């Protein structure tokens, strides 16, 4: 928890709010460090069609040892488990740390007949919140009030992602780098697609996770525009985005905002919320409720990849980092993805069956393979072969569901955590 200081409790004006967000958006420096976060759906191996009760989830997680790779273990509102590893010198070290922590987590879960399925959307169980925290109850109520109740609940409780965190890089290249991170999005959504099922049935979309994000309020979840001043653009985005909830005192309570109120209007007093004006602490909390596909947090959070089983998530982590950090690969990727920049819905629905996305994906993988860390080259070559064949990680899941049912598909997705 951030310390309570005079700065954090002072009432904001618009200039101070803009300066605060823009000043923290991106940190000037070299590239190279990689942090990884992997979410997965928790599965009761004896009752896979049912969500694991919250008390059982928290009991297992509370009993975990310290992770050898340094990951934090946290829980999402539907009971998804997330491993968040600290920054490492490169993608190979980040993958090694997360794999070590994944193995410890898997052993602890197995002792209680639990496992995790790292796929982009729960293929079997209907979205349902099991976490009682006021924050998530308020989020549900806000999503319902602004017209995206179904997508909001599905996002919180039925999706899982691989997040790749990368340095912002040198100040003079921020615009180019943030633009490329967005331009890569649709192509990597198609490459990573691993969520073709929901509610026990094929959805007709290769990435149900990305479909859900596309159905949410785009003022909160849509991409940045990729202008010349990404830090300033992020500040504008944040102040224009609607306030989702207002924290109620120090007790952890949260009051949902049931109408569209821009944070800027709360700052100016045009739309008072909670009987007061916002503070810097309120602004920082507001930023945690914004979910663009690339989120600036001093570094870049790449948030658009489906969670996927081995060997795909390590390959996706290496490819994403390489296409942004290696200058030669980045140049090739920028050119290859230009024709499909912005094709988020096409990527989520059709994936590599779209000829233009397939061509961009093949070019990106060809650029990445020679530049990835040697320790991950085998995984990346396997992904390149998969892409060449026009397949994505979710195709095996879909094949299993069609031949043996969605329950078997869900259980098969737990197989990489032994």
GROMACS .gro file of C-alpha atoms in nm:
model
  418
    1UNK     CA    1   0.000   0.000   0.000
    2UNK     CA    2   0.133   0.344  -0.090
    3UNK     CA    3   0.217   0.563   0.209
    4UNK     CA    4  -0.034   0.831   0.296
    5UNK     CA    5   0.134   1.162   0.215
    6UNK     CA    6   0.016   1.518   0.177
    7UNK     CA    7   0.064   1.488  -0.200
    8UNK     CA    8  -0.157   1.179  -0.224
    9UNK     CA    9  -0.437   1.331  -0.015
   10UNK     CA   10  -0.432   1.679  -0.172
   11UNK     CA   11  -0.731   1.768  -0.391
   12UNK     CA   12  -0.638   1.774  -0.760
   13UNK     CA   13  -0.686   2.032  -1.029
   14UNK     CA   14  -0.678   1.940  -1.399
   15UNK     CA   15  -0.322   2.056  -1.462
   16UNK     CA   16  -0.193   1.859  -1.166
   17UNK     CA   17  -0.387   1.550  -1.274
   18UNK     CA   18  -0.248   1.564  -1.628
   19UNK     CA   19   0.105   1.618  -1.500
   20UNK     CA   20   0.076   1.329  -1.254
   21UNK     CA   21  -0.041   1.075  -1.513
   22UNK     CA   22   0.191   1.188  -1.791
   23UNK     CA   23   0.490   1.206  -1.557
   24UNK     CA   24   0.453   0.846  -1.445
   25UNK     CA   25   0.350   0.696  -1.781
   26UNK     CA   26   0.690   0.607  -1.923
   27UNK     CA   27   1.043   0.588  -1.780
   28UNK     CA   28   1.339   0.690  -1.992
   29UNK     CA   29   1.605   0.420  -2.024
   30UNK     CA   30   1.738   0.123  -2.217
   31UNK     CA   31   1.533  -0.178  -2.325
   32UNK     CA   32   1.592  -0.543  -2.244
   33UNK     CA   33   1.423  -0.631  -1.915
   34UNK     CA   34   1.119  -0.861  -1.935
   35UNK     CA   35   0.850  -0.930  -1.677
   36UNK     CA   36   0.581  -1.193  -1.726
   37UNK     CA   37   0.238  -1.249  -1.576
   38UNK     CA   38   0.043  -1.563  -1.654
   39UNK     CA   39  -0.321  -1.618  -1.557
   40UNK     CA   40  -0.495  -1.955  -1.561
   41UNK     CA   41  -0.836  -2.096  -1.474
   42UNK     CA   42  -0.850  -2.296  -1.153
   43UNK     CA   43  -1.002  -2.642  -1.198
   44UNK     CA   44  -1.127  -2.896  -0.946
   45UNK     CA   45  -1.011  -3.221  -1.104
   46UNK     CA   46  -1.295  -3.411  -0.936
   47UNK     CA   47  -1.566  -3.161  -1.035
   48UNK     CA   48  -1.439  -2.968  -1.340
   49UNK     CA   49  -1.780  -2.828  -1.430
   50UNK     CA   50  -1.798  -2.633  -1.102
   51UNK     CA   51  -1.603  -2.331  -0.989
   52UNK     CA   52  -1.380  -2.378  -0.688
   53UNK     CA   53  -1.531  -2.207  -0.379
   54UNK     CA   54  -1.346  -1.895  -0.272
   55UNK     CA   55  -1.260  -2.025   0.075
   56UNK     CA   56  -1.092  -2.329  -0.076
   57UNK     CA   57  -0.905  -2.115  -0.329
   58UNK     CA   58  -0.770  -1.877  -0.068
   59UNK     CA   59  -0.676  -2.157   0.173
   60UNK     CA   60  -0.451  -2.316  -0.088
   61UNK     CA   61  -0.293  -1.989  -0.197
   62UNK     CA   62  -0.239  -1.871   0.160
   63UNK     CA   63  -0.047  -2.192   0.228
   64UNK     CA   64   0.195  -2.155  -0.063
   65UNK     CA   65   0.568  -2.129   0.003
   66UNK     CA   66   0.780  -1.843  -0.125
   67UNK     CA   67   0.815  -1.886  -0.499
   68UNK     CA   68   1.172  -1.964  -0.612
   69UNK     CA   69   1.148  -1.727  -0.909
   70UNK     CA   70   1.003  -1.447  -0.699
   71UNK     CA   71   0.650  -1.450  -0.842
   72UNK     CA   72   0.355  -1.309  -0.654
   73UNK     CA   73   0.049  -1.535  -0.658
   74UNK     CA   74  -0.280  -1.349  -0.680
   75UNK     CA   75  -0.640  -1.437  -0.755
   76UNK     CA   76  -0.887  -1.294  -1.002
   77UNK     CA   77  -1.262  -1.255  -0.937
   78UNK     CA   78  -1.359  -1.586  -1.100
   79UNK     CA   79  -1.095  -1.777  -0.908
   80UNK     CA   80  -0.830  -1.754  -1.179
   81UNK     CA   81  -0.476  -1.782  -1.043
   82UNK     CA   82  -0.209  -1.540  -1.159
   83UNK     CA   83   0.168  -1.571  -1.131
   84UNK     CA   84   0.343  -1.234  -1.162
   85UNK     CA   85   0.719  -1.270  -1.192
   86UNK     CA   86   0.960  -0.983  -1.124
   87UNK     CA   87   1.154  -0.822  -1.411
   88UNK     CA   88   1.439  -1.034  -1.545
   89UNK     CA   89   1.731  -0.945  -1.773
   90UNK     CA   90   1.571  -1.104  -2.079
   91UNK     CA   91   1.288  -1.329  -2.196
   92UNK     CA   92   1.478  -1.652  -2.131
   93UNK     CA   93   1.540  -1.562  -1.767
   94UNK     CA   94   1.179  -1.445  -1.726
   95UNK     CA   95   1.042  -1.771  -1.866
   96UNK     CA   96   1.277  -1.979  -1.648
   97UNK     CA   97   1.165  -1.795  -1.336
   98UNK     CA   98   0.796  -1.830  -1.419
   99UNK     CA   99   0.835  -2.199  -1.505
  100UNK     CA  100   1.002  -2.266  -1.169
  101UNK     CA  101   0.720  -2.090  -0.985
  102UNK     CA  102   0.457  -2.263  -1.197
  103UNK     CA  103   0.596  -2.600  -1.091
  104UNK     CA  104   0.578  -2.510  -0.722
  105UNK     CA  105   0.223  -2.384  -0.765
  106UNK     CA  106   0.123  -2.697  -0.957
  107UNK     CA  107   0.254  -2.926  -0.684
  108UNK     CA  108   0.067  -2.737  -0.413
  109UNK     CA  109  -0.256  -2.741  -0.611
  110UNK     CA  110  -0.223  -3.109  -0.699
  111UNK     CA  111  -0.209  -3.197  -0.331
  112UNK     CA  112  -0.564  -3.060  -0.305
  113UNK     CA  113  -0.680  -3.218  -0.636
  114UNK     CA  114  -0.669  -2.882  -0.812
  115UNK     CA  115  -0.498  -2.774  -1.132
  116UNK     CA  116  -0.487  -2.471  -1.358
  117UNK     CA  117  -0.576  -2.438  -1.725
  118UNK     CA  118  -0.383  -2.157  -1.900
  119UNK     CA  119  -0.621  -2.078  -2.186
  120UNK     CA  120  -0.767  -1.744  -2.292
  121UNK     CA  121  -1.126  -1.814  -2.190
  122UNK     CA  122  -1.287  -2.076  -1.969
  123UNK     CA  123  -1.411  -2.333  -2.222
  124UNK     CA  124  -1.673  -2.493  -1.998
  125UNK     CA  125  -1.803  -2.293  -1.703
  126UNK     CA  126  -2.029  -1.991  -1.727
  127UNK     CA  127  -1.870  -1.665  -1.605
  128UNK     CA  128  -1.943  -1.612  -1.237
  129UNK     CA  129  -1.773  -1.411  -0.966
  130UNK     CA  130  -1.658  -1.607  -0.661
  131UNK     CA  131  -1.442  -1.337  -0.502
  132UNK     CA  132  -1.647  -1.132  -0.251
  133UNK     CA  133  -1.418  -0.825  -0.256
  134UNK     CA  134  -1.611  -0.494  -0.277
  135UNK     CA  135  -1.394  -0.375  -0.568
  136UNK     CA  136  -1.520  -0.651  -0.796
  137UNK     CA  137  -1.881  -0.622  -0.686
  138UNK     CA  138  -1.863  -0.250  -0.768
  139UNK     CA  139  -1.701  -0.323  -1.104
  140UNK     CA  140  -1.984  -0.562  -1.193
  141UNK     CA  141  -2.242  -0.300  -1.103
  142UNK     CA  142  -2.067  -0.031  -1.306
  143UNK     CA  143  -2.041  -0.253  -1.614
  144UNK     CA  144  -2.409  -0.334  -1.585
  145UNK     CA  145  -2.503   0.033  -1.552
  146UNK     CA  146  -2.310   0.137  -1.866
  147UNK     CA  147  -2.452  -0.142  -2.080
  148UNK     CA  148  -2.185  -0.413  -2.088
  149UNK     CA  149  -2.285  -0.638  -1.798
  150UNK     CA  150  -2.228  -0.967  -1.979
  151UNK     CA  151  -1.889  -0.870  -2.117
  152UNK     CA  152  -1.784  -0.719  -1.784
  153UNK     CA  153  -1.856  -1.036  -1.589
  154UNK     CA  154  -1.696  -1.250  -1.859
  155UNK     CA  155  -1.381  -1.036  -1.858
  156UNK     CA  156  -1.341  -1.049  -1.482
  157UNK     CA  157  -1.429  -1.413  -1.423
  158UNK     CA  158  -1.389  -1.607  -1.746
  159UNK     CA  159  -1.075  -1.485  -1.921
  160UNK     CA  160  -0.702  -1.535  -1.870
  161UNK     CA  161  -0.403  -1.370  -2.037
  162UNK     CA  162  -0.029  -1.381  -2.075
  163UNK     CA  163   0.101  -1.032  -2.001
  164UNK     CA  164   0.446  -0.927  -2.120
  165UNK     CA  165   0.598  -0.625  -1.946
  166UNK     CA  166   0.875  -0.440  -2.130
  167UNK     CA  167   1.085  -0.130  -2.073
  168UNK     CA  168   0.951   0.195  -2.216
  169UNK     CA  169   1.289   0.260  -2.379
  170UNK     CA  170   1.467   0.586  -2.461
  171UNK     CA  171   1.247   0.895  -2.447
  172UNK     CA  172   1.319   0.987  -2.807
  173UNK     CA  173   1.172   0.657  -2.929
  174UNK     CA  174   0.862   0.639  -2.708
  175UNK     CA  175   0.622   0.728  -2.986
  176UNK     CA  176   0.767   0.472  -3.226
  177UNK     CA  177   0.779   0.203  -2.959
  178UNK     CA  178   0.427   0.252  -2.826
  179UNK     CA  179   0.294   0.268  -3.182
  180UNK     CA  180   0.466  -0.062  -3.270
  181UNK     CA  181   0.331  -0.229  -2.956
  182UNK     CA  182  -0.020  -0.143  -3.073
  183UNK     CA  183   0.047  -0.224  -3.439
  184UNK     CA  184   0.163  -0.573  -3.343
  185UNK     CA  185  -0.157  -0.633  -3.146
  186UNK     CA  186  -0.393  -0.784  -3.403
  187UNK     CA  187  -0.122  -1.007  -3.551
  188UNK     CA  188  -0.015  -1.139  -3.211
  189UNK     CA  189  -0.379  -1.183  -3.105
  190UNK     CA  190  -0.417  -1.415  -3.405
  191UNK     CA  191  -0.091  -1.598  -3.331
  192UNK     CA  192  -0.171  -1.642  -2.960
  193UNK     CA  193  -0.541  -1.726  -2.999
  194UNK     CA  194  -0.629  -1.994  -2.745
  195UNK     CA  195  -0.994  -1.939  -2.654
  196UNK     CA  196  -1.230  -2.084  -2.916
  197UNK     CA  197  -1.483  -2.213  -2.661
  198UNK     CA  198  -1.720  -2.068  -2.404
  199UNK     CA  199  -2.004  -2.226  -2.212
  200UNK     CA  200  -1.906  -2.568  -2.343
  201UNK     CA  201  -1.948  -2.475  -2.711
  202UNK     CA  202  -1.741  -2.331  -2.996
  203UNK     CA  203  -1.801  -1.959  -3.026
  204UNK     CA  204  -1.695  -1.914  -3.388
  205UNK     CA  205  -1.414  -1.684  -3.267
  206UNK     CA  206  -1.055  -1.800  -3.227
  207UNK     CA  207  -1.005  -1.562  -2.933
  208UNK     CA  208  -1.312  -1.536  -2.714
  209UNK     CA  209  -1.096  -1.343  -2.469
  210UNK     CA  210  -1.025  -1.068  -2.722
  211UNK     CA  211  -1.390  -1.071  -2.831
  212UNK     CA  212  -1.493  -1.000  -2.472
  213UNK     CA  213  -1.246  -0.712  -2.442
  214UNK     CA  214  -1.381  -0.570  -2.767
  215UNK     CA  215  -1.735  -0.574  -2.625
  216UNK     CA  216  -1.635  -0.365  -2.324
  217UNK     CA  217  -1.647   0.015  -2.293
  218UNK     CA  218  -1.375   0.131  -2.533
  219UNK     CA  219  -1.322   0.451  -2.337
  220UNK     CA  220  -1.177   0.220  -2.070
  221UNK     CA  221  -1.049  -0.075  -2.273
  222UNK     CA  222  -0.979   0.055  -2.623
  223UNK     CA  223  -0.630   0.116  -2.763
  224UNK     CA  224  -0.441   0.442  -2.748
  225UNK     CA  225  -0.415   0.626  -3.079
  226UNK     CA  226  -0.036   0.607  -3.116
  227UNK     CA  227   0.041   0.977  -3.144
  228UNK     CA  228   0.365   1.169  -3.111
  229UNK     CA  229   0.328   1.213  -2.731
  230UNK     CA  230   0.221   0.879  -2.581
  231UNK     CA  231   0.262   0.999  -2.221
  232UNK     CA  232   0.038   1.298  -2.286
  233UNK     CA  233  -0.206   1.081  -2.477
  234UNK     CA  234  -0.226   0.841  -2.181
  235UNK     CA  235  -0.306   1.135  -1.953
  236UNK     CA  236  -0.586   1.244  -2.184
  237UNK     CA  237  -0.718   0.890  -2.206
  238UNK     CA  238  -0.719   0.851  -1.829
  239UNK     CA  239  -0.896   1.180  -1.759
  240UNK     CA  240  -1.158   1.116  -2.027
  241UNK     CA  241  -1.228   0.760  -1.913
  242UNK     CA  242  -1.533   0.716  -1.687
  243UNK     CA  243  -1.489   0.666  -1.315
  244UNK     CA  244  -1.581   0.309  -1.227
  245UNK     CA  245  -1.594   0.327  -0.849
  246UNK     CA  246  -1.517   0.552  -0.557
  247UNK     CA  247  -1.341   0.410  -0.257
  248UNK     CA  248  -1.536   0.444   0.065
  249UNK     CA  249  -1.299   0.539   0.346
  250UNK     CA  250  -1.012   0.320   0.460
  251UNK     CA  251  -1.212   0.002   0.509
  252UNK     CA  252  -1.174  -0.131   0.158
  253UNK     CA  253  -1.527  -0.043   0.053
  254UNK     CA  254  -1.610   0.064  -0.300
  255UNK     CA  255  -1.915   0.252  -0.427
  256UNK     CA  256  -1.998   0.186  -0.793
  257UNK     CA  257  -2.051   0.480  -1.025
  258UNK     CA  258  -2.371   0.399  -1.216
  259UNK     CA  259  -2.339   0.657  -1.490
  260UNK     CA  260  -2.068   0.775  -1.725
  261UNK     CA  261  -1.870   1.038  -1.537
  262UNK     CA  262  -1.532   1.136  -1.678
  263UNK     CA  263  -1.254   1.157  -1.422
  264UNK     CA  264  -1.190   1.512  -1.547
  265UNK     CA  265  -1.545   1.609  -1.454
  266UNK     CA  266  -1.492   1.478  -1.103
  267UNK     CA  267  -1.173   1.685  -1.081
  268UNK     CA  268  -1.345   2.008  -1.191
  269UNK     CA  269  -1.647   1.949  -0.967
  270UNK     CA  270  -1.885   1.933  -1.262
  271UNK     CA  271  -1.985   1.585  -1.147
  272UNK     CA  272  -1.920   1.543  -0.774
  273UNK     CA  273  -1.879   1.185  -0.657
  274UNK     CA  274  -1.873   1.057  -0.303
  275UNK     CA  275  -1.943   1.406  -0.169
  276UNK     CA  276  -1.586   1.519  -0.238
  277UNK     CA  277  -1.327   1.604  -0.502
  278UNK     CA  278  -1.064   1.344  -0.601
  279UNK     CA  279  -0.711   1.319  -0.466
  280UNK     CA  280  -0.393   1.184  -0.622
  281UNK     CA  281  -0.466   0.854  -0.450
  282UNK     CA  282  -0.807   0.845  -0.621
  283UNK     CA  283  -0.639   0.911  -0.957
  284UNK     CA  284  -0.387   0.633  -0.902
  285UNK     CA  285  -0.670   0.396  -0.816
  286UNK     CA  286  -0.865   0.507  -1.124
  287UNK     CA  287  -0.565   0.410  -1.339
  288UNK     CA  288  -0.593   0.051  -1.211
  289UNK     CA  289  -0.945   0.033  -1.358
  290UNK     CA  290  -0.830   0.121  -1.712
  291UNK     CA  291  -0.747  -0.173  -1.937
  292UNK     CA  292  -0.616  -0.071  -2.280
  293UNK     CA  293  -0.433  -0.343  -2.475
  294UNK     CA  294  -0.105  -0.160  -2.410
  295UNK     CA  295  -0.101   0.015  -2.073
  296UNK     CA  296   0.181   0.256  -1.974
  297UNK     CA  297   0.294   0.207  -1.615
  298UNK     CA  298   0.644   0.348  -1.641
  299UNK     CA  299   0.701   0.040  -1.854
  300UNK     CA  300   0.471  -0.110  -2.119
  301UNK     CA  301   0.216  -0.374  -2.023
  302UNK     CA  302   0.137  -0.583  -2.332
  303UNK     CA  303  -0.207  -0.711  -2.235
  304UNK     CA  304  -0.353  -0.863  -2.554
  305UNK     CA  305  -0.219  -1.220  -2.555
  306UNK     CA  306  -0.433  -1.520  -2.465
  307UNK     CA  307  -0.299  -1.744  -2.192
  308UNK     CA  308  -0.182  -2.068  -2.353
  309UNK     CA  309  -0.027  -2.398  -2.242
  310UNK     CA  310   0.335  -2.506  -2.291
  311UNK     CA  311   0.524  -2.460  -2.515
  312UNK     CA  312   0.319  -2.170  -2.646
  313UNK     CA  313   0.328  -1.915  -2.366
  314UNK     CA  314   0.711  -1.919  -2.346
  315UNK     CA  315   0.728  -1.884  -2.724
  316UNK     CA  316   0.477  -1.597  -2.722
  317UNK     CA  317   0.671  -1.418  -2.449
  318UNK     CA  318   0.997  -1.449  -2.643
  319UNK     CA  319   0.842  -1.340  -2.973
  320UNK     CA  320   0.668  -1.037  -2.822
  321UNK     CA  321   0.983  -0.917  -2.646
  322UNK     CA  322   1.200  -0.976  -2.952
  323UNK     CA  323   0.971  -0.797  -3.197
  324UNK     CA  324   0.976  -0.489  -2.977
  325UNK     CA  325   1.333  -0.495  -2.840
  326UNK     CA  326   1.547  -0.622  -3.129
  327UNK     CA  327   1.592  -0.336  -3.381
  328UNK     CA  328   1.609  -0.555  -3.691
  329UNK     CA  329   1.313  -0.772  -3.590
  330UNK     CA  330   1.117  -0.461  -3.489
  331UNK     CA  331   1.171  -0.302  -3.829
  332UNK     CA  332   1.054  -0.615  -4.009
  333UNK     CA  333   0.752  -0.646  -3.780
  334UNK     CA  334   0.652  -0.283  -3.829
  335UNK     CA  335   0.645  -0.327  -4.206
  336UNK     CA  336   0.473  -0.666  -4.195
  337UNK     CA  337   0.191  -0.556  -3.965
  338UNK     CA  338   0.113  -0.223  -4.131
  339UNK     CA  339  -0.167  -0.369  -4.351
  340UNK     CA  340  -0.349  -0.518  -4.051
  341UNK     CA  341  -0.287  -0.252  -3.787
  342UNK     CA  342  -0.619  -0.196  -3.609
  343UNK     CA  343  -0.775  -0.526  -3.721
  344UNK     CA  344  -0.851  -0.633  -3.364
  345UNK     CA  345  -1.196  -0.783  -3.434
  346UNK     CA  346  -1.079  -0.966  -3.747
  347UNK     CA  347  -0.794  -1.117  -3.550
  348UNK     CA  348  -1.025  -1.229  -3.268
  349UNK     CA  349  -1.283  -1.379  -3.503
  350UNK     CA  350  -1.081  -1.529  -3.788
  351UNK     CA  351  -0.723  -1.539  -3.662
  352UNK     CA  352  -0.477  -1.687  -3.910
  353UNK     CA  353  -0.759  -1.788  -4.145
  354UNK     CA  354  -0.750  -1.423  -4.252
  355UNK     CA  355  -0.492  -1.415  -4.535
  356UNK     CA  356  -0.352  -1.073  -4.445
  357UNK     CA  357  -0.309  -1.163  -4.079
  358UNK     CA  358  -0.152  -1.496  -4.174
  359UNK     CA  359   0.101  -1.320  -4.398
  360UNK     CA  360   0.185  -1.070  -4.124
  361UNK     CA  361   0.220  -1.347  -3.866
  362UNK     CA  362   0.453  -1.554  -4.084
  363UNK     CA  363   0.673  -1.250  -4.147
  364UNK     CA  364   0.685  -1.164  -3.775
  365UNK     CA  365   0.782  -1.517  -3.676
  366UNK     CA  366   1.046  -1.529  -3.948
  367UNK     CA  367   1.193  -1.206  -3.808
  368UNK     CA  368   1.180  -1.330  -3.449
  369UNK     CA  369   1.327  -1.681  -3.480
  370UNK     CA  370   1.692  -1.582  -3.539
  371UNK     CA  371   1.682  -1.311  -3.273
  372UNK     CA  372   1.517  -1.486  -2.975
  373UNK     CA  373   1.730  -1.610  -2.685
  374UNK     CA  374   1.886  -1.947  -2.775
  375UNK     CA  375   1.728  -2.109  -2.470
  376UNK     CA  376   1.382  -2.045  -2.619
  377UNK     CA  377   1.456  -2.104  -2.987
  378UNK     CA  378   1.302  -2.452  -2.992
  379UNK     CA  379   0.973  -2.320  -2.856
  380UNK     CA  380   0.971  -2.029  -3.099
  381UNK     CA  381   1.051  -2.256  -3.394
  382UNK     CA  382   0.759  -2.476  -3.293
  383UNK     CA  383   0.535  -2.169  -3.287
  384UNK     CA  384   0.667  -2.060  -3.628
  385UNK     CA  385   0.581  -2.404  -3.766
  386UNK     CA  386   0.233  -2.381  -3.615
  387UNK     CA  387   0.183  -2.039  -3.775
  388UNK     CA  388   0.310  -2.163  -4.112
  389UNK     CA  389   0.038  -2.429  -4.101
  390UNK     CA  390  -0.224  -2.163  -4.027
  391UNK     CA  391  -0.293  -2.298  -3.680
  392UNK     CA  392  -0.299  -2.133  -3.338
  393UNK     CA  393  -0.267  -2.274  -2.984
  394UNK     CA  394  -0.645  -2.297  -2.943
  395UNK     CA  395  -0.692  -2.533  -3.235
  396UNK     CA  396  -0.596  -2.838  -3.029
  397UNK     CA  397  -0.844  -2.730  -2.762
  398UNK     CA  398  -1.117  -2.701  -3.023
  399UNK     CA  399  -1.029  -3.038  -3.176
  400UNK     CA  400  -1.049  -3.203  -2.833
  401UNK     CA  401  -1.386  -3.041  -2.759
  402UNK     CA  402  -1.529  -3.162  -3.088
  403UNK     CA  403  -1.416  -3.520  -3.036
  404UNK     CA  404  -1.443  -3.562  -2.658
  405UNK     CA  405  -1.641  -3.266  -2.522
  406UNK     CA  406  -1.565  -2.938  -2.347
  407UNK     CA  407  -1.500  -3.102  -2.009
  408UNK     CA  408  -1.219  -3.307  -2.156
  409UNK     CA  409  -1.091  -2.997  -2.334
  410UNK     CA  410  -1.075  -2.807  -2.004
  411UNK     CA  411  -0.897  -3.096  -1.832
  412UNK     CA  412  -0.654  -3.134  -2.121
  413UNK     CA  413  -0.554  -2.772  -2.079
  414UNK     CA  414  -0.428  -2.845  -1.727
  415UNK     CA  415  -0.175  -3.096  -1.857
  416UNK     CA  416   0.121  -2.858  -1.874
  417UNK     CA  417   0.116  -2.812  -1.495
  418UNK     CA  418   0.222  -3.151  -1.366
   0.00000   0.00000   0.00000
